[in-house]
Amino acid sequence: MFEADAMRFVASHTNVPIPKVYNACEKDGKGYILMSKIDGRPLWNVLSGITEQEKENLVEELGGYIKSWRSLSAEYFGSVGSGPCQDVFFQHLPGYRRPDKTYGPYRSRKDYNDGLVEALKNGRPTGCLSESDQILVDRMMALCDDRKVFSHGDLHPDNIFVDDRCKIVAILDWGASGFSIPEREYFEARSRSKHHVWTEIIDRVLPVLSSDEYETFERFNKALVLYSGV
């Protein structure tokens, strides 16, 4: 149960508000988590109507929580407990080759990048890379920051619960979390943003990628789903 393990881990090492995990189990191939109830509403529901002061408070509060979990590190890239990577790049299924394969954990950035190449090959009908694929691979392999930074992996307004004062009461859905490359959190949050206020918040609470770096991740991510569509 990667998500339950991650929730317990973050709760015990940071001040990030997370529902308390009472129990977790698997049945018939599905995972279940019994956790405490949270009183609040998704940030998405109020995002369009927040005041400038509420936004500033949110930036300060969320930025502090993100800084807290990004201070957590490990000796590998992967989910808590040395599990496989849950990064979006490794979750595009079904692939043409080995659709049930998991990726990681990886001990180095080179190993992680090699895993990305393997995922790209597994998404190709022939298992071979095209010329344009190889150009993307070369750009990705040039990114070599080896820091293993804890990431939420699915940071968006529906997973942040706030109270009537727009104060964060809980951050939910840790199923995609884990120790990952430093660029991951910003790319995944920014690429999924559907609201200009949230985009502004992301740019203020996370280390922003350069335009070239962001383009590299964006193009690589699109290449991964060229044939599978998901």
PDB file of C-alpha atoms in Angstrom:
ATOM      1  CA  MET A   1       0.000   0.000   0.000  1.00  0.00           C
ATOM      2  CA  PHE A   2       2.252   2.760  -1.303  1.00  0.00           C
ATOM      3  CA  GLU A   3      -0.211   5.551  -0.532  1.00  0.00           C
ATOM      4  CA  ALA A   4      -0.804   4.577   3.103  1.00  0.00           C
ATOM      5  CA  ASP A   5       2.938   4.173   3.657  1.00  0.00           C
ATOM      6  CA  ALA A   6       3.566   7.588   2.122  1.00  0.00           C
ATOM      7  CA  MET A   7       0.889   9.253   4.254  1.00  0.00           C
ATOM      8  CA  ARG A   8       2.346   7.798   7.431  1.00  0.00           C
ATOM      9  CA  PHE A   9       5.854   8.775   6.364  1.00  0.00           C
ATOM     10  CA  VAL A  10       5.004  12.398   5.584  1.00  0.00           C
ATOM     11  CA  ALA A  11       2.858  12.749   8.715  1.00  0.00           C
ATOM     12  CA  SER A  12       5.709  11.526  10.910  1.00  0.00           C
ATOM     13  CA  HIS A  13       8.402  13.722   9.345  1.00  0.00           C
ATOM     14  CA  THR A  14       6.613  17.014   8.571  1.00  0.00           C
ATOM     15  CA  ASN A  15       3.815  19.284   9.739  1.00  0.00           C
ATOM     16  CA  VAL A  16       1.845  18.797   6.515  1.00  0.00           C
ATOM     17  CA  PRO A  17      -1.868  18.288   7.353  1.00  0.00           C
ATOM     18  CA  ILE A  18      -2.782  14.774   6.251  1.00  0.00           C
ATOM     19  CA  PRO A  19      -5.690  12.524   7.275  1.00  0.00           C
ATOM     20  CA  LYS A  20      -4.642  10.026   9.934  1.00  0.00           C
ATOM     21  CA  VAL A  21      -4.333   6.493   8.570  1.00  0.00           C
ATOM     22  CA  TYR A  22      -6.097   3.970  10.800  1.00  0.00           C
ATOM     23  CA  ASN A  23      -5.715   0.916   8.605  1.00  0.00           C
ATOM     24  CA  ALA A  24      -4.892  -0.137   5.058  1.00  0.00           C
ATOM     25  CA  CYS A  25      -5.422  -3.378   3.177  1.00  0.00           C
ATOM     26  CA  GLU A  26      -5.819  -4.946  -0.228  1.00  0.00           C
ATOM     27  CA  LYS A  27      -8.746  -7.069  -1.350  1.00  0.00           C
ATOM     28  CA  ASP A  28      -9.312  -8.564  -4.785  1.00  0.00           C
ATOM     29  CA  GLY A  29      -6.445  -6.530  -6.172  1.00  0.00           C
ATOM     30  CA  LYS A  30      -7.776  -3.202  -4.896  1.00  0.00           C
ATOM     31  CA  GLY A  31      -6.337  -1.072  -2.112  1.00  0.00           C
ATOM     32  CA  TYR A  32      -8.386   0.425   0.712  1.00  0.00           C
ATOM     33  CA  ILE A  33      -7.381   3.008   3.315  1.00  0.00           C
ATOM     34  CA  LEU A  34      -9.362   3.756   6.464  1.00  0.00           C
ATOM     35  CA  MET A  35      -8.523   7.315   7.477  1.00  0.00           C
ATOM     36  CA  SER A  36      -9.831  10.205   9.527  1.00  0.00           C
ATOM     37  CA  LYS A  37     -12.554  12.447   8.124  1.00  0.00           C
ATOM     38  CA  ILE A  38     -11.599  15.925   6.972  1.00  0.00           C
ATOM     39  CA  ASP A  39     -13.949  18.891   7.326  1.00  0.00           C
ATOM     40  CA  GLY A  40     -13.403  21.254   4.432  1.00  0.00           C
ATOM     41  CA  ARG A  41     -13.877  21.640   0.712  1.00  0.00           C
ATOM     42  CA  PRO A  42     -11.610  21.349  -2.331  1.00  0.00           C
ATOM     43  CA  LEU A  43      -9.629  24.470  -3.128  1.00  0.00           C
ATOM     44  CA  TRP A  44     -10.903  24.150  -6.686  1.00  0.00           C
ATOM     45  CA  ASN A  45     -14.425  25.000  -5.505  1.00  0.00           C
ATOM     46  CA  VAL A  46     -13.356  28.418  -4.226  1.00  0.00           C
ATOM     47  CA  LEU A  47     -10.346  29.217  -6.405  1.00  0.00           C
ATOM     48  CA  SER A  48     -12.146  31.649  -8.698  1.00  0.00           C
ATOM     49  CA  GLY A  49     -13.469  33.713  -5.801  1.00  0.00           C
ATOM     50  CA  ILE A  50     -10.501  34.001  -3.459  1.00  0.00           C
ATOM     51  CA  THR A  51      -9.274  37.455  -2.495  1.00  0.00           C
ATOM     52  CA  GLU A  52      -5.733  38.694  -3.012  1.00  0.00           C
ATOM     53  CA  GLN A  53      -5.065  38.359   0.705  1.00  0.00           C
ATOM     54  CA  GLU A  54      -6.382  34.793   0.755  1.00  0.00           C
ATOM     55  CA  LYS A  55      -4.154  33.997  -2.219  1.00  0.00           C
ATOM     56  CA  GLU A  56      -1.108  35.458  -0.487  1.00  0.00           C
ATOM     57  CA  ASN A  57      -1.866  33.456   2.650  1.00  0.00           C
ATOM     58  CA  LEU A  58      -2.326  30.327   0.553  1.00  0.00           C
ATOM     59  CA  VAL A  59       0.998  30.847  -1.208  1.00  0.00           C
ATOM     60  CA  GLU A  60       2.785  31.221   2.120  1.00  0.00           C
ATOM     61  CA  GLU A  61       1.053  28.233   3.707  1.00  0.00           C
ATOM     62  CA  LEU A  62       1.301  25.834   0.765  1.00  0.00           C
ATOM     63  CA  GLY A  63       4.845  26.950   0.020  1.00  0.00           C
ATOM     64  CA  GLY A  64       5.843  26.049   3.564  1.00  0.00           C
ATOM     65  CA  TYR A  65       4.300  22.593   3.327  1.00  0.00           C
ATOM     66  CA  ILE A  66       5.940  21.921  -0.027  1.00  0.00           C
ATOM     67  CA  LYS A  67       9.313  23.056   1.291  1.00  0.00           C
ATOM     68  CA  SER A  68       8.820  20.694   4.217  1.00  0.00           C
ATOM     69  CA  TRP A  69       8.201  17.571   2.145  1.00  0.00           C
ATOM     70  CA  ARG A  70      10.832  18.514  -0.445  1.00  0.00           C
ATOM     71  CA  SER A  71      13.373  18.449   2.376  1.00  0.00           C
ATOM     72  CA  LEU A  72      12.796  14.689   2.696  1.00  0.00           C
ATOM     73  CA  SER A  73      15.223  12.529   0.742  1.00  0.00           C
ATOM     74  CA  ALA A  74      16.283   8.929   0.210  1.00  0.00           C
ATOM     75  CA  GLU A  75      19.002   6.911  -1.492  1.00  0.00           C
ATOM     76  CA  TYR A  76      16.770   5.938  -4.406  1.00  0.00           C
ATOM     77  CA  PHE A  77      14.171   7.188  -6.864  1.00  0.00           C
ATOM     78  CA  GLY A  78      10.903   5.401  -6.099  1.00  0.00           C
ATOM     79  CA  SER A  79       7.940   5.195  -3.760  1.00  0.00           C
ATOM     80  CA  VAL A  80       8.256   5.009   0.030  1.00  0.00           C
ATOM     81  CA  GLY A  81       9.692   1.675   1.130  1.00  0.00           C
ATOM     82  CA  SER A  82      11.853   1.210  -1.995  1.00  0.00           C
ATOM     83  CA  GLY A  83       8.832   0.639  -4.213  1.00  0.00           C
ATOM     84  CA  PRO A  84       8.544   1.404  -7.944  1.00  0.00           C
ATOM     85  CA  CYS A  85       8.371   4.943  -9.299  1.00  0.00           C
ATOM     86  CA  GLN A  86       4.894   6.451  -9.499  1.00  0.00           C
ATOM     87  CA  ASP A  87       5.954   9.370 -11.729  1.00  0.00           C
ATOM     88  CA  VAL A  88       3.582  10.189 -14.581  1.00  0.00           C
ATOM     89  CA  PHE A  89       6.221   9.179 -17.134  1.00  0.00           C
ATOM     90  CA  PHE A  90       6.028   5.585 -15.929  1.00  0.00           C
ATOM     91  CA  GLN A  91       2.236   5.424 -15.678  1.00  0.00           C
ATOM     92  CA  HIS A  92       1.187   5.706 -19.328  1.00  0.00           C
ATOM     93  CA  LEU A  93      -0.601   2.389 -19.875  1.00  0.00           C
ATOM     94  CA  PRO A  94      -1.301   0.253 -21.723  1.00  0.00           C
ATOM     95  CA  GLY A  95       1.932   0.120 -23.639  1.00  0.00           C
ATOM     96  CA  TYR A  96       2.561  -2.043 -26.657  1.00  0.00           C
ATOM     97  CA  ARG A  97       5.263  -3.999 -24.896  1.00  0.00           C
ATOM     98  CA  ARG A  98       5.060  -5.287 -21.309  1.00  0.00           C
ATOM     99  CA  PRO A  99       2.008  -3.185 -20.302  1.00  0.00           C
ATOM    100  CA  ASP A 100       2.102  -4.455 -16.702  1.00  0.00           C
ATOM    101  CA  LYS A 101       5.733  -3.538 -16.117  1.00  0.00           C
ATOM    102  CA  THR A 102       6.740  -1.299 -13.222  1.00  0.00           C
ATOM    103  CA  TYR A 103       9.798   0.944 -13.204  1.00  0.00           C
ATOM    104  CA  GLY A 104      12.272   1.411 -10.394  1.00  0.00           C
ATOM    105  CA  PRO A 105      13.366   1.943  -7.779  1.00  0.00           C
ATOM    106  CA  TYR A 106      16.508   3.485  -9.261  1.00  0.00           C
ATOM    107  CA  ARG A 107      19.747   4.305  -7.464  1.00  0.00           C
ATOM    108  CA  SER A 108      20.982   7.115  -9.702  1.00  0.00           C
ATOM    109  CA  ARG A 109      19.707   9.753 -12.108  1.00  0.00           C
ATOM    110  CA  LYS A 110      21.348   7.843 -14.948  1.00  0.00           C
ATOM    111  CA  ASP A 111      19.408   4.717 -13.982  1.00  0.00           C
ATOM    112  CA  TYR A 112      16.223   6.802 -13.761  1.00  0.00           C
ATOM    113  CA  ASN A 113      16.850   8.297 -17.203  1.00  0.00           C
ATOM    114  CA  ASP A 114      17.560   4.822 -18.575  1.00  0.00           C
ATOM    115  CA  GLY A 115      14.169   3.809 -17.163  1.00  0.00           C
ATOM    116  CA  LEU A 116      12.541   6.650 -19.083  1.00  0.00           C
ATOM    117  CA  VAL A 117      14.135   5.382 -22.278  1.00  0.00           C
ATOM    118  CA  GLU A 118      12.909   1.865 -21.524  1.00  0.00           C
ATOM    119  CA  ALA A 119       9.376   3.207 -20.965  1.00  0.00           C
ATOM    120  CA  LEU A 120       9.541   5.030 -24.293  1.00  0.00           C
ATOM    121  CA  LYS A 121      10.683   1.886 -26.102  1.00  0.00           C
ATOM    122  CA  ASN A 122       7.917  -0.138 -24.447  1.00  0.00           C
ATOM    123  CA  GLY A 123       5.432   2.371 -25.847  1.00  0.00           C
ATOM    124  CA  ARG A 124       6.572   1.739 -29.410  1.00  0.00           C
ATOM    125  CA  PRO A 125       5.020  -1.043 -31.545  1.00  0.00           C
ATOM    126  CA  THR A 126       8.456  -2.270 -32.643  1.00  0.00           C
ATOM    127  CA  GLY A 127      10.300  -1.447 -29.439  1.00  0.00           C
ATOM    128  CA  CYS A 128      12.610   0.812 -31.435  1.00  0.00           C
ATOM    129  CA  LEU A 129      13.072   4.562 -31.179  1.00  0.00           C
ATOM    130  CA  SER A 130      12.561   6.905 -34.105  1.00  0.00           C
ATOM    131  CA  GLU A 131      14.986   9.675 -35.007  1.00  0.00           C
ATOM    132  CA  SER A 132      12.785  12.236 -33.250  1.00  0.00           C
ATOM    133  CA  ASP A 133      12.580   9.937 -30.211  1.00  0.00           C
ATOM    134  CA  GLN A 134      16.367   9.796 -30.035  1.00  0.00           C
ATOM    135  CA  ILE A 135      16.616  13.585 -30.082  1.00  0.00           C
ATOM    136  CA  LEU A 136      14.291  13.704 -27.069  1.00  0.00           C
ATOM    137  CA  VAL A 137      16.265  10.976 -25.330  1.00  0.00           C
ATOM    138  CA  ASP A 138      19.494  12.923 -25.798  1.00  0.00           C
ATOM    139  CA  ARG A 139      17.886  16.019 -24.271  1.00  0.00           C
ATOM    140  CA  MET A 140      16.524  14.040 -21.340  1.00  0.00           C
ATOM    141  CA  MET A 141      19.818  12.273 -20.670  1.00  0.00           C
ATOM    142  CA  ALA A 142      21.524  15.667 -20.422  1.00  0.00           C
ATOM    143  CA  LEU A 143      19.458  16.389 -17.279  1.00  0.00           C
ATOM    144  CA  CYS A 144      21.567  14.930 -14.490  1.00  0.00           C
ATOM    145  CA  ASP A 145      20.554  16.460 -11.126  1.00  0.00           C
ATOM    146  CA  ASP A 146      20.847  13.381  -8.902  1.00  0.00           C
ATOM    147  CA  ARG A 147      18.952  14.726  -5.869  1.00  0.00           C
ATOM    148  CA  LYS A 148      16.156  12.424  -4.673  1.00  0.00           C
ATOM    149  CA  VAL A 149      13.415  14.855  -3.648  1.00  0.00           C
ATOM    150  CA  PHE A 150      10.126  13.758  -2.117  1.00  0.00           C
ATOM    151  CA  SER A 151       7.216  14.739  -4.360  1.00  0.00           C
ATOM    152  CA  HIS A 152       3.453  14.615  -3.910  1.00  0.00           C
ATOM    153  CA  GLY A 153       3.069  13.820  -7.596  1.00  0.00           C
ATOM    154  CA  ASP A 154      -0.568  14.853  -8.015  1.00  0.00           C
ATOM    155  CA  LEU A 155      -0.682  18.394  -6.697  1.00  0.00           C
ATOM    156  CA  HIS A 156      -3.815  20.191  -7.888  1.00  0.00           C
ATOM    157  CA  PRO A 157      -6.697  22.143  -6.280  1.00  0.00           C
ATOM    158  CA  ASP A 158      -8.986  19.109  -5.935  1.00  0.00           C
ATOM    159  CA  ASN A 159      -6.426  17.480  -3.633  1.00  0.00           C
ATOM    160  CA  ILE A 160      -6.097  20.474  -1.317  1.00  0.00           C
ATOM    161  CA  PHE A 161      -8.917  20.971   1.206  1.00  0.00           C
ATOM    162  CA  VAL A 162      -9.475  24.374   2.789  1.00  0.00           C
ATOM    163  CA  ASP A 163     -11.787  25.827   5.423  1.00  0.00           C
ATOM    164  CA  ASP A 164     -14.046  28.892   5.171  1.00  0.00           C
ATOM    165  CA  ARG A 165     -11.025  31.196   5.563  1.00  0.00           C
ATOM    166  CA  CYS A 166      -9.188  29.420   2.735  1.00  0.00           C
ATOM    167  CA  LYS A 167      -6.744  27.931   5.234  1.00  0.00           C
ATOM    168  CA  ILE A 168      -5.432  24.505   4.267  1.00  0.00           C
ATOM    169  CA  VAL A 169      -6.892  21.740   6.426  1.00  0.00           C
ATOM    170  CA  ALA A 170      -5.575  18.738   4.482  1.00  0.00           C
ATOM    171  CA  ILE A 171      -3.578  17.671   1.452  1.00  0.00           C
ATOM    172  CA  LEU A 172      -4.922  14.441  -0.020  1.00  0.00           C
ATOM    173  CA  ASP A 173      -4.213  11.726  -2.585  1.00  0.00           C
ATOM    174  CA  TRP A 174      -0.619  10.630  -2.004  1.00  0.00           C
ATOM    175  CA  GLY A 175      -0.840   7.590  -4.275  1.00  0.00           C
ATOM    176  CA  ALA A 176       1.596   9.010  -6.829  1.00  0.00           C
ATOM    177  CA  SER A 177       4.091  10.307  -4.277  1.00  0.00           C
ATOM    178  CA  GLY A 178       7.661   9.229  -3.795  1.00  0.00           C
ATOM    179  CA  PHE A 179      11.293  10.233  -4.055  1.00  0.00           C
ATOM    180  CA  SER A 180      11.839  11.640  -7.500  1.00  0.00           C
ATOM    181  CA  ILE A 181      13.826  14.005  -9.654  1.00  0.00           C
ATOM    182  CA  PRO A 182      13.721  17.655  -8.519  1.00  0.00           C
ATOM    183  CA  GLU A 183      11.919  18.757 -11.687  1.00  0.00           C
ATOM    184  CA  ARG A 184       8.995  16.354 -11.352  1.00  0.00           C
ATOM    185  CA  GLU A 185       6.691  18.223  -8.954  1.00  0.00           C
ATOM    186  CA  TYR A 186       6.667  21.461 -10.920  1.00  0.00           C
ATOM    187  CA  PHE A 187       6.217  19.790 -14.300  1.00  0.00           C
ATOM    188  CA  GLU A 188       3.335  17.566 -13.222  1.00  0.00           C
ATOM    189  CA  ALA A 189       1.539  20.349 -11.334  1.00  0.00           C
ATOM    190  CA  ARG A 190       2.059  22.940 -14.067  1.00  0.00           C
ATOM    191  CA  SER A 191       1.122  20.662 -16.957  1.00  0.00           C
ATOM    192  CA  ARG A 192      -2.196  19.746 -15.302  1.00  0.00           C
ATOM    193  CA  SER A 193      -3.150  23.280 -14.292  1.00  0.00           C
ATOM    194  CA  LYS A 194      -6.539  24.385 -15.607  1.00  0.00           C
ATOM    195  CA  HIS A 195      -6.891  27.689 -13.755  1.00  0.00           C
ATOM    196  CA  HIS A 196      -4.794  30.836 -14.086  1.00  0.00           C
ATOM    197  CA  VAL A 197      -4.837  31.488 -10.320  1.00  0.00           C
ATOM    198  CA  TRP A 198      -3.527  27.994  -9.637  1.00  0.00           C
ATOM    199  CA  THR A 199      -0.853  28.430 -12.302  1.00  0.00           C
ATOM    200  CA  GLU A 200       0.302  31.608 -10.570  1.00  0.00           C
ATOM    201  CA  ILE A 201       0.394  29.816  -7.221  1.00  0.00           C
ATOM    202  CA  ILE A 202       2.444  26.942  -8.668  1.00  0.00           C
ATOM    203  CA  ASP A 203       4.984  29.370 -10.071  1.00  0.00           C
ATOM    204  CA  ARG A 204       5.402  30.898  -6.618  1.00  0.00           C
ATOM    205  CA  VAL A 205       5.556  27.795  -4.420  1.00  0.00           C
ATOM    206  CA  LEU A 206       7.780  25.510  -6.519  1.00  0.00           C
ATOM    207  CA  PRO A 207      11.171  25.922  -8.208  1.00  0.00           C
ATOM    208  CA  VAL A 208      10.264  26.957 -11.754  1.00  0.00           C
ATOM    209  CA  LEU A 209      11.807  25.059 -14.659  1.00  0.00           C
ATOM    210  CA  SER A 210      13.470  26.931 -17.483  1.00  0.00           C
ATOM    211  CA  SER A 211      11.494  27.049 -20.721  1.00  0.00           C
ATOM    212  CA  ASP A 212      13.920  24.561 -22.308  1.00  0.00           C
ATOM    213  CA  GLU A 213      13.630  22.125 -19.396  1.00  0.00           C
ATOM    214  CA  TYR A 214       9.843  22.341 -19.338  1.00  0.00           C
ATOM    215  CA  GLU A 215       9.655  21.814 -23.090  1.00  0.00           C
ATOM    216  CA  THR A 216      11.884  18.743 -22.815  1.00  0.00           C
ATOM    217  CA  PHE A 217       9.630  17.125 -20.209  1.00  0.00           C
ATOM    218  CA  GLU A 218       6.482  18.148 -22.068  1.00  0.00           C
ATOM    219  CA  ARG A 219       7.639  16.719 -25.387  1.00  0.00           C
ATOM    220  CA  PHE A 220       8.940  13.539 -23.766  1.00  0.00           C
ATOM    221  CA  ASN A 221       5.661  13.019 -21.921  1.00  0.00           C
ATOM    222  CA  LYS A 222       3.699  13.444 -25.161  1.00  0.00           C
ATOM    223  CA  ALA A 223       6.027  11.029 -26.930  1.00  0.00           C
ATOM    224  CA  LEU A 224       5.281   8.389 -24.292  1.00  0.00           C
ATOM    225  CA  VAL A 225       1.577   8.398 -25.224  1.00  0.00           C
ATOM    226  CA  LEU A 226       1.980   8.763 -28.976  1.00  0.00           C
ATOM    227  CA  TYR A 227       0.652   5.258 -29.630  1.00  0.00           C
ATOM    228  CA  SER A 228      -1.131   4.282 -26.417  1.00  0.00           C
ATOM    229  CA  GLY A 229      -3.104   7.523 -26.052  1.00  0.00           C
ATOM    230  CA  VAL A 230      -2.996   7.385 -22.230  1.00  0.00           C
TER     231      VAL A 230
END
